[in-house]
């Protein structure tokens, strides 16, 4: 339906998150949660089409309404999708866990380094396309690493949105005053 509406309105298809994440996390929709294969495949399809963290949250709510409290593997899959979306937003091409480091390939080292401020470990810019993140060993476990990365990127995303919000409000007030 979304695709048909975009076609009719001649709107371009939104860019898909293209960040590749290989950290060893086991994330999926269990057959015990959605037993019907077609419904489960539809949930995977919908998740793969999410293009913002808000659409991931909406899908999670839809699934919870239809099937009950989501199991841990599905929560991890949602966190993985959010991390892919946020990583792509920050110009990250890939995140690969190679103990004791996490190798982050990127398009803008300074922007990514800013997004990773507060990371529990050290950050080293190797070249203009590679950042090494060496978390404390306790944070290198796949599920923990996923949540740490998602939380760091989400905090940076929320901070940027909060900083941009007053500007938009000020512009709207100025437009109303002159209009």
mmCIF file of C-alpha atoms in Angstrom:
data_model
loop_
_atom_site.group_PDB
_atom_site.id
_atom_site.type_symbol
_atom_site.label_atom_id
_atom_site.label_comp_id
_atom_site.label_asym_id
_atom_site.label_seq_id
_atom_site.Cartn_x
_atom_site.Cartn_y
_atom_site.Cartn_z
ATOM 1 C CA UNK A 1 0.000 0.000 0.000
ATOM 2 C CA UNK A 2 2.796 2.418 0.942
ATOM 3 C CA UNK A 3 4.531 1.684 -2.362
ATOM 4 C CA UNK A 4 1.307 2.295 -4.334
ATOM 5 C CA UNK A 5 0.699 5.640 -2.608
ATOM 6 C CA UNK A 6 4.287 6.732 -3.344
ATOM 7 C CA UNK A 7 3.873 5.736 -6.991
ATOM 8 C CA UNK A 8 0.595 7.653 -7.346
ATOM 9 C CA UNK A 9 2.055 10.732 -5.633
ATOM 10 C CA UNK A 10 5.240 10.343 -7.700
ATOM 11 C CA UNK A 11 7.349 10.456 -4.545
ATOM 12 C CA UNK A 12 10.737 8.741 -4.504
ATOM 13 C CA UNK A 13 11.215 5.592 -2.499
ATOM 14 C CA UNK A 14 12.877 6.426 0.834
ATOM 15 C CA UNK A 15 16.510 5.433 1.161
ATOM 16 C CA UNK A 16 16.971 2.173 3.021
ATOM 17 C CA UNK A 17 19.452 1.920 5.834
ATOM 18 C CA UNK A 18 22.530 0.459 4.263
ATOM 19 C CA UNK A 19 24.827 0.020 7.252
ATOM 20 C CA UNK A 20 26.090 -3.541 7.541
ATOM 21 C CA UNK A 21 26.372 -4.856 11.103
ATOM 22 C CA UNK A 22 28.253 -8.033 12.008
ATOM 23 C CA UNK A 23 28.582 -8.348 15.754
ATOM 24 C CA UNK A 24 27.413 -11.917 16.341
ATOM 25 C CA UNK A 25 24.024 -11.148 17.849
ATOM 26 C CA UNK A 26 21.278 -13.758 17.445
ATOM 27 C CA UNK A 27 18.197 -11.722 16.473
ATOM 28 C CA UNK A 28 15.068 -13.161 14.868
ATOM 29 C CA UNK A 29 11.294 -13.584 15.163
ATOM 30 C CA UNK A 30 10.688 -16.889 16.957
ATOM 31 C CA UNK A 31 8.151 -19.294 15.469
ATOM 32 C CA UNK A 32 6.723 -19.620 18.974
ATOM 33 C CA UNK A 33 5.842 -15.891 18.874
ATOM 34 C CA UNK A 34 4.344 -15.723 15.366
ATOM 35 C CA UNK A 35 3.437 -19.286 14.421
ATOM 36 C CA UNK A 36 2.032 -18.580 10.955
ATOM 37 C CA UNK A 37 4.860 -18.488 8.379
ATOM 38 C CA UNK A 38 3.134 -15.889 6.216
ATOM 39 C CA UNK A 39 2.548 -13.525 9.144
ATOM 40 C CA UNK A 40 6.121 -13.976 10.335
ATOM 41 C CA UNK A 41 7.505 -13.255 6.836
ATOM 42 C CA UNK A 42 5.264 -10.196 6.662
ATOM 43 C CA UNK A 43 6.710 -8.983 9.973
ATOM 44 C CA UNK A 44 10.255 -9.471 8.607
ATOM 45 C CA UNK A 45 9.279 -7.616 5.420
ATOM 46 C CA UNK A 46 7.809 -4.731 7.382
ATOM 47 C CA UNK A 47 10.885 -4.568 9.600
ATOM 48 C CA UNK A 48 13.192 -4.530 6.587
ATOM 49 C CA UNK A 49 11.249 -1.571 5.175
ATOM 50 C CA UNK A 50 11.555 0.554 8.313
ATOM 51 C CA UNK A 51 13.407 3.735 7.459
ATOM 52 C CA UNK A 52 13.311 5.519 10.827
ATOM 53 C CA UNK A 53 13.488 4.557 14.463
ATOM 54 C CA UNK A 54 9.911 5.807 14.787
ATOM 55 C CA UNK A 55 8.665 3.262 12.228
ATOM 56 C CA UNK A 56 10.507 0.507 14.116
ATOM 57 C CA UNK A 57 8.722 1.567 17.321
ATOM 58 C CA UNK A 58 5.366 1.588 15.507
ATOM 59 C CA UNK A 59 5.987 -1.911 14.165
ATOM 60 C CA UNK A 60 6.993 -3.164 17.616
ATOM 61 C CA UNK A 61 3.743 -1.772 19.014
ATOM 62 C CA UNK A 62 1.715 -3.372 16.196
ATOM 63 C CA UNK A 63 3.336 -6.754 16.864
ATOM 64 C CA UNK A 64 2.803 -6.436 20.626
ATOM 65 C CA UNK A 65 -0.868 -5.573 20.040
ATOM 66 C CA UNK A 66 -1.329 -8.560 17.727
ATOM 67 C CA UNK A 67 0.851 -11.217 19.373
ATOM 68 C CA UNK A 68 1.589 -10.086 22.926
ATOM 69 C CA UNK A 69 4.813 -9.190 24.692
ATOM 70 C CA UNK A 70 7.737 -9.604 22.258
ATOM 71 C CA UNK A 71 10.413 -12.168 23.140
ATOM 72 C CA UNK A 72 14.081 -11.193 23.584
ATOM 73 C CA UNK A 73 15.227 -12.305 20.077
ATOM 74 C CA UNK A 74 12.620 -9.985 18.513
ATOM 75 C CA UNK A 75 13.633 -7.091 20.786
ATOM 76 C CA UNK A 76 17.227 -7.653 19.656
ATOM 77 C CA UNK A 77 16.115 -7.699 16.009
ATOM 78 C CA UNK A 78 14.350 -4.359 16.533
ATOM 79 C CA UNK A 79 17.464 -2.952 18.252
ATOM 80 C CA UNK A 80 19.597 -4.218 15.356
ATOM 81 C CA UNK A 81 17.285 -2.499 12.864
ATOM 82 C CA UNK A 82 17.380 0.750 14.862
ATOM 83 C CA UNK A 83 21.172 0.549 15.014
ATOM 84 C CA UNK A 84 21.375 0.045 11.223
ATOM 85 C CA UNK A 85 19.132 3.059 10.657
ATOM 86 C CA UNK A 86 21.028 5.272 13.106
ATOM 87 C CA UNK A 87 24.424 4.095 11.831
ATOM 88 C CA UNK A 88 23.419 4.918 8.273
ATOM 89 C CA UNK A 89 22.241 8.345 9.473
ATOM 90 C CA UNK A 90 25.747 8.998 10.819
ATOM 91 C CA UNK A 91 27.501 7.893 7.648
ATOM 92 C CA UNK A 92 28.547 4.476 8.908
ATOM 93 C CA UNK A 93 28.914 1.833 6.202
ATOM 94 C CA UNK A 94 29.679 -1.128 8.465
ATOM 95 C CA UNK A 95 30.203 -2.187 12.056
ATOM 96 C CA UNK A 96 32.141 -5.417 12.468
ATOM 97 C CA UNK A 97 33.104 -7.005 15.770
ATOM 98 C CA UNK A 98 36.706 -8.220 15.644
ATOM 99 C CA UNK A 99 37.716 -8.741 19.281
ATOM 100 C CA UNK A 100 39.133 -6.865 21.032
ATOM 101 C CA UNK A 101 37.927 -4.131 18.653
ATOM 102 C CA UNK A 102 34.853 -3.101 16.757
ATOM 103 C CA UNK A 103 35.842 -1.885 13.291
ATOM 104 C CA UNK A 104 33.621 0.889 11.988
ATOM 105 C CA UNK A 105 33.875 1.792 8.296
ATOM 106 C CA UNK A 106 32.501 5.222 7.605
ATOM 107 C CA UNK A 107 32.132 8.205 5.332
ATOM 108 C CA UNK A 108 32.674 10.980 7.938
ATOM 109 C CA UNK A 109 35.080 10.142 10.771
ATOM 110 C CA UNK A 110 34.507 13.352 12.721
ATOM 111 C CA UNK A 111 30.716 12.977 12.704
ATOM 112 C CA UNK A 112 30.905 9.355 13.799
ATOM 113 C CA UNK A 113 33.439 10.143 16.492
ATOM 114 C CA UNK A 114 31.096 12.854 17.796
ATOM 115 C CA UNK A 115 28.192 10.367 17.800
ATOM 116 C CA UNK A 116 30.325 7.878 19.739
ATOM 117 C CA UNK A 117 31.201 10.401 22.472
ATOM 118 C CA UNK A 118 30.850 8.731 25.850
ATOM 119 C CA UNK A 119 31.538 5.252 24.470
ATOM 120 C CA UNK A 120 32.753 2.845 27.159
ATOM 121 C CA UNK A 121 36.217 2.337 25.733
ATOM 122 C CA UNK A 122 38.667 3.978 23.361
ATOM 123 C CA UNK A 123 38.133 5.358 19.876
ATOM 124 C CA UNK A 124 40.945 5.519 17.338
ATOM 125 C CA UNK A 125 40.629 7.034 13.875
ATOM 126 C CA UNK A 126 42.843 4.827 11.714
ATOM 127 C CA UNK A 127 42.244 6.719 8.467
ATOM 128 C CA UNK A 128 39.493 8.891 7.010
ATOM 129 C CA UNK A 129 37.296 5.801 6.456
ATOM 130 C CA UNK A 130 38.034 3.630 9.518
ATOM 131 C CA UNK A 131 37.401 4.027 13.228
ATOM 132 C CA UNK A 132 38.398 1.399 15.789
ATOM 133 C CA UNK A 133 36.285 1.218 18.913
ATOM 134 C CA UNK A 134 37.828 -0.848 21.701
ATOM 135 C CA UNK A 135 35.146 -1.258 24.355
ATOM 136 C CA UNK A 136 35.798 -2.570 27.818
ATOM 137 C CA UNK A 137 35.716 -6.375 27.605
ATOM 138 C CA UNK A 138 32.366 -6.604 29.392
ATOM 139 C CA UNK A 139 30.789 -4.555 26.551
ATOM 140 C CA UNK A 140 32.165 -6.767 23.769
ATOM 141 C CA UNK A 141 29.557 -9.498 24.327
ATOM 142 C CA UNK A 142 27.282 -9.357 21.215
ATOM 143 C CA UNK A 143 23.951 -8.430 22.833
ATOM 144 C CA UNK A 144 25.569 -5.894 25.156
ATOM 145 C CA UNK A 145 27.582 -4.409 22.287
ATOM 146 C CA UNK A 146 24.441 -4.031 20.180
ATOM 147 C CA UNK A 147 22.634 -2.169 22.956
ATOM 148 C CA UNK A 148 25.663 0.019 23.719
ATOM 149 C CA UNK A 149 25.998 1.010 20.039
ATOM 150 C CA UNK A 150 22.262 1.609 19.663
ATOM 151 C CA UNK A 151 22.132 3.703 22.844
ATOM 152 C CA UNK A 152 25.171 5.809 21.871
ATOM 153 C CA UNK A 153 23.832 6.522 18.376
ATOM 154 C CA UNK A 154 20.314 7.153 19.682
ATOM 155 C CA UNK A 155 21.592 9.600 22.313
ATOM 156 C CA UNK A 156 23.469 11.523 19.599
ATOM 157 C CA UNK A 157 20.378 11.432 17.356
ATOM 158 C CA UNK A 158 18.098 12.671 20.163
ATOM 159 C CA UNK A 159 20.607 15.403 21.044
ATOM 160 C CA UNK A 160 20.737 16.625 17.436
ATOM 161 C CA UNK A 161 16.945 16.639 17.195
ATOM 162 C CA UNK A 162 16.620 18.555 20.464
ATOM 163 C CA UNK A 163 19.177 21.124 19.280
ATOM 164 C CA UNK A 164 17.324 21.550 15.977
ATOM 165 C CA UNK A 165 13.870 21.852 17.579
ATOM 166 C CA UNK A 166 14.309 25.348 19.104
ATOM 167 C CA UNK A 167 15.526 26.625 15.727
ATOM 168 C CA UNK A 168 12.371 25.358 14.020
ATOM 169 C CA UNK A 169 10.156 26.884 16.736
ATOM 170 C CA UNK A 170 11.961 30.232 16.439
ATOM 171 C CA UNK A 171 11.586 30.208 12.645
ATOM 172 C CA UNK A 172 7.854 29.444 12.961
ATOM 173 C CA UNK A 173 7.383 32.294 15.454
ATOM 174 C CA UNK A 174 9.289 34.702 13.174
ATOM 175 C CA UNK A 175 7.198 33.647 10.182
ATOM 176 C CA UNK A 176 3.980 34.132 12.177
ATOM 177 C CA UNK A 177 5.092 37.571 13.366
ATOM 178 C CA UNK A 178 5.917 38.773 9.847
ATOM 179 C CA UNK A 179 2.939 37.078 8.235
#
